[in-house]
Amino acid sequence: MQVRDGVSVVSRPPLRAWALVNAHLIEGNPGGYAGRGGVLIADGRIAASGPDVRADSIGEVPMVDAGNRTILPGLIDCHVHLTWSAQASPVATLIEERELPATLALRAGANALAALQRGTTTLRDVGSPNAVIFALREAIARGVSPGPRVVAAGCVITTPSGHCHYVGRHATDAGSARDAAIAQLEAGADLIKVMTSGGLHTPGSDPASPQFSVEALRQIADAAHAAGRRVTGHATCDAAIAAAAEAGFDSIQHGSNLQPATAAALARANVGITPTLDTRHFLNLHLDDPAIPEVIRTRARTTSLNRGDAYQVALDAGVTVTAGTDSGTTFVPHGALPTEVRLLHAGGLSTRDAIAAATWTAAREVGLAGVVGTLAPGASADLLVLNGDPLSDISALEDVALVVLSGRQVSVGDDAAWSRLP
Ligand SMILES: [Zn+2]
């Protein structure tokens, strides 16, 4: 506790060095040690890792014996909407709560904490009101509010009545598209998110049709790249995916209806895809719920949402795949990333590649390569301790013993497995 101007100020305790010992460090993390050993953490970063980080070799540094559990980098979710409720009709709630920014911020904060406690230490929000999500990002970074590291697009760029227009900055042609991108960058966007096609959640928008010309998309991509930012496009039809790739986008979200020729073009241009398989998975569990808006139920029953097929096409073409949940949309809970990784594995990725999609590959996608997503010395000490080995059983990701964010242990709840750690 500090006192400034006669007022007590609560601040986080200073970080001390500590170590996790007697663990198995997961294979594959770039630049990081893999195998039996430990991790030394100092100043919020990984200071050292390897077989020499042992109880009898690290001196007075406090340590936690991991009991031969598995350590891997904290998970990274490439597609989240923290301000969305994950109930039957999140759009209706969002439209109502846009007028209540304090309520919306508290909702987003609670959702962020839920994701962190389930092992997501970095998440990318790709569609939330600017004022709310940028404020939450800063509050978390300053230690005011508990939560994972947030990378935020803020408002999406869409047409005036297009997909997610209720959380959008609107554009109609190349000039207004460029202006919208610049306005988002000036407002504090870490990346630009564009609705390149219509979408499931917006009646009146057509998921099977592009919303922008290639030239409009190119103006957005050029503005983002000139500012050193990435640009990603929601795209649920092949024509919109192809247009985004031609315009220089870095990645595609969903990618429904991807065709082989376009997939080959994505692979050649190193444009990744985040298939968001969770959306259909969770929606299917609740499809008869009468509270689901009819437009969503109807569209979900058509093949236009068949992201599983598109995912296969992407894998066959060798497109880079990253993990994103679309948490916050209809019945997709916040913190559902282990489920998404499980679905990516079930659909064809090896356990190692599915884990990569939510760690080191995802770090590149969210613009934080080397900063997170690895156990290499110098990286932020964002890591998970799991009771099982996800390389042999991917469901081990759902049995989290300990979450560490920037070198600090995160409480994961009374019933969590971490209390069983010795
Ligand atoms: Zn989304």
Coordinates of C-alpha atoms and ligand atoms in Angstrom, one line a residue:
M1 CA 0.0 0.0 0.0
Q2 CA 1.3 3.4 -1.0
V3 CA 0.1 6.8 0.2
R4 CA -0.1 9.6 -2.3
D5 CA -1.6 13.0 -1.5
G6 CA -2.8 11.6 1.8
V7 CA -4.7 8.9 0.0
S8 CA -3.9 5.2 0.2
V9 CA -3.3 3.6 -3.2
V10 CA -3.5 -0.1 -3.6
S11 CA -0.9 -1.4 -5.9
R12 CA 0.3 -4.9 -6.8
P13 CA 3.1 -6.3 -4.7
P14 CA 6.5 -6.2 -6.4
L15 CA 7.3 -9.2 -8.5
R16 CA 9.8 -11.6 -6.9
A17 CA 11.8 -14.3 -8.6
W18 CA 10.3 -17.8 -8.2
A19 CA 10.6 -21.1 -9.9
L20 CA 8.5 -24.0 -11.0
V21 CA 10.5 -27.2 -10.7
N22 CA 10.1 -30.9 -11.4
A23 CA 7.9 -30.5 -14.5
H24 CA 7.7 -31.6 -18.1
L25 CA 8.1 -28.7 -20.5
I26 CA 6.1 -29.2 -23.7
E27 CA 7.8 -29.9 -27.0
G28 CA 7.5 -27.5 -29.8
N29 CA 7.6 -24.1 -28.1
P30 CA 10.0 -22.1 -30.3
G31 CA 13.3 -21.3 -28.8
G32 CA 12.3 -22.9 -25.5
Y33 CA 13.6 -26.0 -23.7
A34 CA 11.5 -29.2 -24.0
G35 CA 11.7 -32.1 -21.6
R36 CA 12.1 -32.7 -17.8
G37 CA 13.1 -29.6 -16.0
G38 CA 11.9 -26.3 -14.5
V39 CA 11.2 -22.6 -15.3
L40 CA 12.8 -19.7 -13.4
I41 CA 10.6 -16.6 -13.4
A42 CA 11.9 -13.1 -12.7
D43 CA 10.4 -9.7 -13.3
G44 CA 7.4 -11.3 -14.9
R45 CA 9.5 -13.0 -17.6
I46 CA 11.0 -16.4 -18.1
A47 CA 14.6 -16.0 -17.0
A48 CA 15.7 -19.6 -17.6
S49 CA 14.3 -23.0 -18.3
G50 CA 15.7 -26.4 -18.6
P51 CA 17.1 -29.4 -16.6
D52 CA 19.3 -27.1 -14.4
V53 CA 16.3 -25.3 -12.9
R54 CA 16.0 -27.8 -10.0
A55 CA 15.2 -27.6 -6.3
D56 CA 18.9 -28.3 -5.3
S57 CA 20.3 -25.8 -7.8
I58 CA 18.3 -22.5 -7.5
G59 CA 19.4 -21.4 -4.1
E60 CA 17.0 -19.3 -2.0
V61 CA 14.5 -18.7 -4.8
P62 CA 10.9 -19.7 -3.7
M63 CA 9.6 -22.6 -5.7
V64 CA 6.6 -24.7 -6.5
D65 CA 7.1 -28.4 -7.1
A66 CA 5.0 -29.2 -10.2
G67 CA 5.0 -32.9 -9.4
N68 CA 6.0 -33.9 -13.0
R69 CA 3.0 -32.1 -14.4
T70 CA 3.2 -30.5 -17.9
I71 CA 4.1 -26.8 -18.4
L72 CA 3.1 -25.1 -21.6
P73 CA 2.7 -21.5 -22.7
G74 CA -0.6 -19.8 -21.7
L75 CA -3.3 -20.2 -24.3
I76 CA -4.0 -17.5 -26.8
D77 CA -7.6 -17.0 -28.2
C78 CA -7.5 -15.3 -31.6
H79 CA -11.3 -14.5 -31.7
V80 CA -13.3 -13.2 -28.8
H81 CA -16.1 -10.7 -28.1
L82 CA -15.7 -9.8 -24.4
T83 CA -18.7 -7.5 -24.4
W84 CA -21.1 -10.2 -25.7
S85 CA -23.1 -12.2 -23.3
A86 CA -22.8 -15.8 -24.7
Q87 CA -26.6 -16.2 -24.1
A88 CA -29.3 -17.1 -26.7
S89 CA -29.4 -13.6 -28.1
P90 CA -26.2 -11.7 -27.3
V91 CA -26.8 -9.1 -30.0
A92 CA -30.1 -7.9 -28.4
T93 CA -28.3 -7.6 -25.0
L94 CA -25.3 -5.8 -26.6
I95 CA -27.6 -3.3 -28.3
E96 CA -29.3 -2.6 -25.0
E97 CA -26.1 -2.3 -23.1
R98 CA -24.4 0.0 -25.6
E99 CA -26.2 2.8 -23.7
L100 CA -24.9 1.4 -20.4
P101 CA -21.1 1.5 -20.9
A102 CA -20.3 0.9 -17.2
T103 CA -22.5 -2.2 -17.2
L104 CA -20.9 -3.4 -20.5
A105 CA -17.4 -2.8 -19.1
L106 CA -18.2 -4.9 -16.0
R107 CA -19.6 -7.7 -18.2
A108 CA -16.5 -7.6 -20.3
G109 CA -14.3 -7.7 -17.2
A110 CA -16.1 -10.7 -15.8
N111 CA -15.8 -12.5 -19.1
A112 CA -12.1 -11.7 -19.3
L113 CA -11.5 -13.2 -15.9
A114 CA -13.5 -16.3 -16.7
A115 CA -11.3 -16.9 -19.7
L116 CA -8.1 -16.3 -17.7
Q117 CA -9.1 -18.8 -15.0
R118 CA -9.6 -21.4 -17.7
G119 CA -6.1 -20.9 -19.1
T120 CA -6.4 -18.2 -21.7
T121 CA -3.7 -15.7 -20.9
T122 CA -3.9 -13.7 -24.0
L123 CA -7.0 -13.0 -26.0
R124 CA -7.9 -10.9 -29.1
D125 CA -11.2 -9.1 -29.0
V126 CA -12.5 -8.7 -32.6
G127 CA -15.6 -6.7 -32.1
S128 CA -16.6 -4.6 -29.1
P129 CA -17.4 -0.9 -28.6
N130 CA -14.2 1.1 -28.6
A131 CA -14.8 2.9 -25.3
V132 CA -15.4 -0.2 -23.4
I133 CA -12.8 -2.6 -24.8
F134 CA -9.9 -0.2 -24.9
A135 CA -10.6 0.9 -21.4
L136 CA -10.7 -2.7 -20.2
R137 CA -7.4 -3.4 -22.0
E138 CA -5.8 -0.5 -20.2
A139 CA -7.3 -1.4 -16.8
I140 CA -6.0 -4.9 -17.1
A141 CA -2.5 -3.7 -18.2
R142 CA -2.4 -1.4 -15.2
G143 CA -3.5 -4.1 -12.8
V144 CA -6.7 -2.3 -12.0
S145 CA -8.8 -5.2 -13.2
P146 CA -7.8 -8.9 -13.3
G147 CA -7.8 -10.5 -16.7
P148 CA -5.7 -11.8 -19.5
R149 CA -3.6 -9.7 -21.8
V150 CA -6.0 -8.1 -24.3
V151 CA -5.4 -7.3 -28.0
A152 CA -8.3 -5.3 -29.3
A153 CA -9.7 -4.3 -32.6
G154 CA -12.5 -2.2 -31.0
C155 CA -15.3 -1.5 -33.5
V156 CA -15.3 -3.5 -36.7
I157 CA -15.4 -1.9 -40.1
T158 CA -18.7 -2.8 -41.8
T159 CA -21.4 -1.2 -44.0
P160 CA -24.2 0.9 -42.5
S161 CA -26.6 -2.0 -42.3
G162 CA -24.1 -4.7 -42.7
H163 CA -22.8 -7.5 -40.4
C164 CA -22.4 -6.2 -36.8
H165 CA -23.3 -2.7 -37.8
Y166 CA -24.3 -2.2 -34.2
V167 CA -20.7 -2.4 -33.1
G168 CA -19.2 -1.0 -36.3
R169 CA -17.6 1.9 -37.9
H170 CA -19.3 2.3 -41.2
A171 CA -17.9 2.5 -44.7
T172 CA -19.4 2.2 -48.2
D173 CA -16.6 2.6 -50.7
A174 CA -12.8 2.8 -50.9
G175 CA -12.5 6.3 -49.5
S176 CA -14.7 5.8 -46.5
A177 CA -13.1 2.5 -45.9
R178 CA -9.7 4.1 -45.6
D179 CA -11.1 6.8 -43.4
A180 CA -12.7 4.2 -41.1
A181 CA -9.4 2.3 -40.8
I182 CA -7.5 5.4 -39.9
A183 CA -10.2 6.5 -37.4
Q184 CA -9.9 3.1 -35.7
L185 CA -6.1 3.3 -35.5
E186 CA -6.3 6.7 -34.0
A187 CA -8.8 5.5 -31.5
G188 CA -6.3 2.9 -30.3
A189 CA -7.0 -0.2 -32.2
D190 CA -4.3 -2.9 -32.0
L191 CA -5.5 -4.4 -35.3
I192 CA -8.3 -3.8 -37.8
K193 CA -11.2 -6.2 -38.1
V194 CA -13.4 -6.0 -41.2
M195 CA -16.7 -7.7 -42.0
T196 CA -15.9 -8.7 -45.6
S197 CA -19.2 -10.6 -45.9
G198 CA -22.5 -10.6 -44.1
G199 CA -22.9 -12.8 -41.1
L200 CA -25.1 -15.1 -39.1
H201 CA -26.0 -12.7 -36.3
T202 CA -27.3 -9.8 -38.4
P203 CA -30.6 -10.1 -40.2
G204 CA -30.5 -8.2 -43.5
S205 CA -26.8 -9.0 -44.0
D206 CA -26.0 -11.9 -46.3
P207 CA -23.3 -14.4 -45.1
A208 CA -23.0 -15.6 -48.7
S209 CA -22.1 -12.2 -50.2
P210 CA -19.2 -9.9 -50.0
Q211 CA -19.7 -6.5 -48.4
F212 CA -16.8 -4.6 -49.9
S213 CA -14.9 -4.3 -53.1
V214 CA -11.3 -5.5 -53.3
E215 CA -10.2 -1.9 -53.6
A216 CA -12.0 -0.9 -50.4
L217 CA -10.4 -3.8 -48.6
R218 CA -7.0 -2.9 -50.0
Q219 CA -7.3 0.7 -48.7
I220 CA -8.0 -0.7 -45.2
A221 CA -5.2 -3.2 -45.4
D222 CA -2.7 -0.6 -46.6
A223 CA -3.7 1.8 -43.8
A224 CA -3.3 -0.8 -41.2
H225 CA 0.0 -2.0 -42.4
A226 CA 1.3 1.6 -42.8
A227 CA 0.7 1.9 -39.0
G228 CA 2.4 -1.4 -38.3
R229 CA -0.9 -3.2 -37.5
R230 CA -2.4 -6.4 -38.7
V231 CA -5.8 -6.7 -40.5
T232 CA -8.1 -9.6 -40.4
G233 CA -11.4 -10.3 -42.1
H234 CA -14.6 -12.0 -41.1
A235 CA -15.5 -13.9 -44.2
T236 CA -18.2 -16.6 -44.7
C237 CA -18.2 -17.0 -48.4
D238 CA -15.5 -17.9 -50.9
A239 CA -15.7 -14.7 -52.8
A240 CA -15.2 -12.6 -49.7
I241 CA -12.2 -14.8 -48.6
A242 CA -10.6 -14.4 -52.0
A243 CA -11.2 -10.7 -52.0
A244 CA -9.6 -10.3 -48.6
A245 CA -6.5 -12.3 -49.7
E246 CA -6.2 -10.3 -52.9
A247 CA -6.4 -7.1 -50.9
G248 CA -3.4 -8.1 -48.6
F249 CA -5.2 -9.2 -45.5
D250 CA -3.1 -11.1 -42.9
S251 CA -5.8 -13.6 -42.0
I252 CA -9.4 -14.8 -42.3
Q253 CA -11.9 -15.4 -39.6
H254 CA -14.4 -18.3 -40.0
G255 CA -13.7 -19.0 -43.7
S256 CA -16.9 -20.8 -44.2
N257 CA -17.4 -22.2 -47.8
L258 CA -13.7 -21.9 -48.6
Q259 CA -13.0 -23.5 -52.0
P260 CA -9.8 -25.4 -52.9
A261 CA -8.5 -22.7 -55.3
T262 CA -8.9 -19.9 -52.8
A263 CA -7.4 -22.1 -50.1
A264 CA -4.3 -22.6 -52.3
A265 CA -4.1 -18.8 -52.7
L266 CA -4.2 -18.4 -48.9
A267 CA -1.5 -20.9 -48.5
R268 CA 0.8 -19.2 -51.1
A269 CA 0.3 -15.8 -49.6
N270 CA 0.7 -17.1 -46.0
V271 CA -2.8 -15.8 -45.0
G272 CA -3.9 -17.8 -42.0
I273 CA -7.4 -18.9 -41.0
T274 CA -9.2 -19.0 -37.7
P275 CA -12.0 -21.5 -38.3
T276 CA -14.0 -20.9 -35.0
L277 CA -15.4 -24.4 -34.9
D278 CA -16.7 -23.7 -31.4
T279 CA -19.6 -21.7 -32.8
R280 CA -21.3 -24.6 -34.5
H281 CA -20.4 -27.0 -31.7
F282 CA -22.0 -25.0 -28.9
L283 CA -24.9 -23.8 -31.1
N284 CA -25.8 -27.4 -31.9
L285 CA -26.1 -28.2 -28.2
H286 CA -28.8 -25.6 -27.8
L287 CA -30.4 -25.4 -31.3
D288 CA -33.9 -26.1 -30.0
D289 CA -33.8 -23.4 -27.3
P290 CA -36.8 -21.2 -28.1
A291 CA -34.8 -18.1 -27.0
I292 CA -32.5 -18.3 -30.0
P293 CA -33.5 -15.8 -32.7
E294 CA -35.1 -17.5 -35.6
V295 CA -32.6 -16.0 -38.1
I296 CA -29.8 -17.8 -36.3
R297 CA -31.6 -21.1 -36.0
T298 CA -32.5 -21.1 -39.7
R299 CA -29.0 -20.1 -40.9
A300 CA -27.4 -22.6 -38.5
R301 CA -29.4 -25.4 -40.2
T302 CA -28.2 -24.5 -43.7
T303 CA -24.8 -25.5 -45.0
S304 CA -23.7 -21.8 -45.2
L305 CA -22.4 -22.2 -41.6
N306 CA -20.6 -25.4 -42.3
R307 CA -17.2 -24.4 -41.0
G308 CA -16.1 -28.0 -40.6
D309 CA -16.0 -28.6 -44.4
A310 CA -14.1 -25.3 -44.9
Y311 CA -11.6 -26.3 -42.2
Q312 CA -10.9 -29.6 -44.1
V313 CA -10.3 -27.6 -47.3
A314 CA -7.9 -25.3 -45.4
L315 CA -6.0 -28.2 -43.9
D316 CA -5.7 -30.0 -47.3
A317 CA -4.2 -26.9 -48.8
G318 CA -1.7 -26.3 -46.0
V319 CA -3.2 -23.1 -44.8
T320 CA -2.0 -21.9 -41.3
V321 CA -4.7 -22.5 -38.8
T322 CA -5.1 -20.6 -35.5
A323 CA -7.5 -21.2 -32.6
G324 CA -10.3 -18.8 -31.9
T325 CA -13.6 -19.4 -30.1
D326 CA -15.9 -16.6 -31.0
S327 CA -16.7 -16.6 -27.3
G328 CA -19.7 -14.3 -26.5
T329 CA -21.7 -15.3 -29.5
T330 CA -24.8 -17.5 -29.1
F331 CA -24.0 -20.1 -26.3
V332 CA -20.2 -20.0 -26.9
P333 CA -18.9 -19.5 -23.3
H334 CA -16.0 -17.3 -22.4
G335 CA -12.9 -19.4 -21.9
A336 CA -14.0 -22.1 -24.4
L337 CA -10.5 -22.3 -26.0
P338 CA -9.7 -25.9 -24.8
T339 CA -12.9 -27.0 -26.6
E340 CA -11.8 -25.3 -29.8
V341 CA -8.4 -26.9 -29.7
R342 CA -10.0 -30.3 -29.1
L343 CA -12.2 -29.7 -32.2
L344 CA -9.2 -28.7 -34.3
H345 CA -7.5 -31.9 -33.3
A346 CA -10.6 -34.0 -34.0
G347 CA -10.8 -32.4 -37.4
G348 CA -7.3 -33.4 -38.4
L349 CA -4.5 -31.4 -36.7
S350 CA -2.1 -33.4 -34.6
T351 CA -2.3 -32.7 -30.9
R352 CA 1.0 -30.8 -31.2
D353 CA -0.3 -28.6 -34.1
A354 CA -3.6 -28.1 -32.4
I355 CA -1.8 -26.8 -29.3
A356 CA 0.4 -24.7 -31.5
A357 CA -2.7 -23.1 -33.0
A358 CA -3.5 -21.8 -29.5
T359 CA 0.0 -20.9 -28.5
W360 CA 3.1 -20.2 -30.7
T361 CA 1.2 -20.0 -34.0
A362 CA -1.5 -17.9 -32.4
A363 CA 1.2 -15.5 -31.0
R364 CA 2.2 -14.6 -34.5
E365 CA -1.5 -14.1 -35.5
V366 CA -2.1 -11.7 -32.7
G367 CA 1.1 -9.8 -33.4
L368 CA 3.0 -11.0 -30.2
A369 CA 5.5 -13.6 -31.6
G370 CA 8.2 -14.2 -29.1
V371 CA 6.4 -12.1 -26.4
V372 CA 3.9 -14.8 -25.5
G373 CA 3.2 -18.4 -26.7
T374 CA 6.6 -19.8 -25.9
L375 CA 8.7 -20.9 -22.9
A376 CA 11.8 -19.3 -24.3
P377 CA 13.9 -17.1 -21.9
G378 CA 12.8 -13.5 -22.3
A379 CA 9.2 -14.3 -23.1
S380 CA 6.5 -13.1 -20.7
A381 CA 5.9 -15.7 -18.0
D382 CA 2.4 -16.6 -19.2
L383 CA 2.1 -20.3 -18.7
L384 CA -0.1 -23.2 -17.6
V385 CA 0.6 -26.2 -15.5
L386 CA -1.6 -29.1 -16.5
N387 CA -2.4 -32.3 -14.6
G388 CA -2.1 -34.4 -17.8
D389 CA -0.1 -34.4 -21.0
P390 CA -2.0 -32.7 -23.8
L391 CA 0.3 -34.2 -26.4
S392 CA -1.1 -37.7 -25.6
D393 CA -4.6 -36.5 -24.6
I394 CA -5.8 -33.1 -25.8
S395 CA -8.5 -33.0 -23.1
A396 CA -5.7 -32.4 -20.6
L397 CA -6.1 -28.7 -21.6
E398 CA -9.3 -28.7 -19.6
D399 CA -7.6 -29.9 -16.4
V400 CA -5.6 -26.8 -15.4
A401 CA -3.6 -27.1 -12.2
L402 CA -2.1 -23.5 -12.3
V403 CA -2.3 -20.4 -14.4
V404 CA 0.6 -17.9 -14.4
L405 CA 0.2 -14.5 -16.1
S406 CA 3.2 -12.2 -16.3
G407 CA 4.9 -14.2 -13.5
R408 CA 1.9 -14.0 -11.1
Q409 CA -0.1 -17.0 -10.1
V410 CA -3.8 -16.6 -10.9
S411 CA -6.4 -18.0 -8.5
V412 CA -8.5 -20.4 -10.5
G413 CA -11.2 -20.9 -8.0
D414 CA -11.9 -23.0 -4.9
D415 CA -12.7 -26.2 -6.8
A416 CA -9.8 -25.9 -9.2
A417 CA -7.1 -28.5 -9.4
W418 CA -4.3 -26.1 -8.4
S419 CA -5.2 -26.6 -4.8
R420 CA -4.0 -30.2 -5.2
L421 CA -0.5 -29.0 -6.1
P422 CA 2.0 -30.1 -3.4
Ligands
ZN1 ZN -16.8 -13.1 -34.0

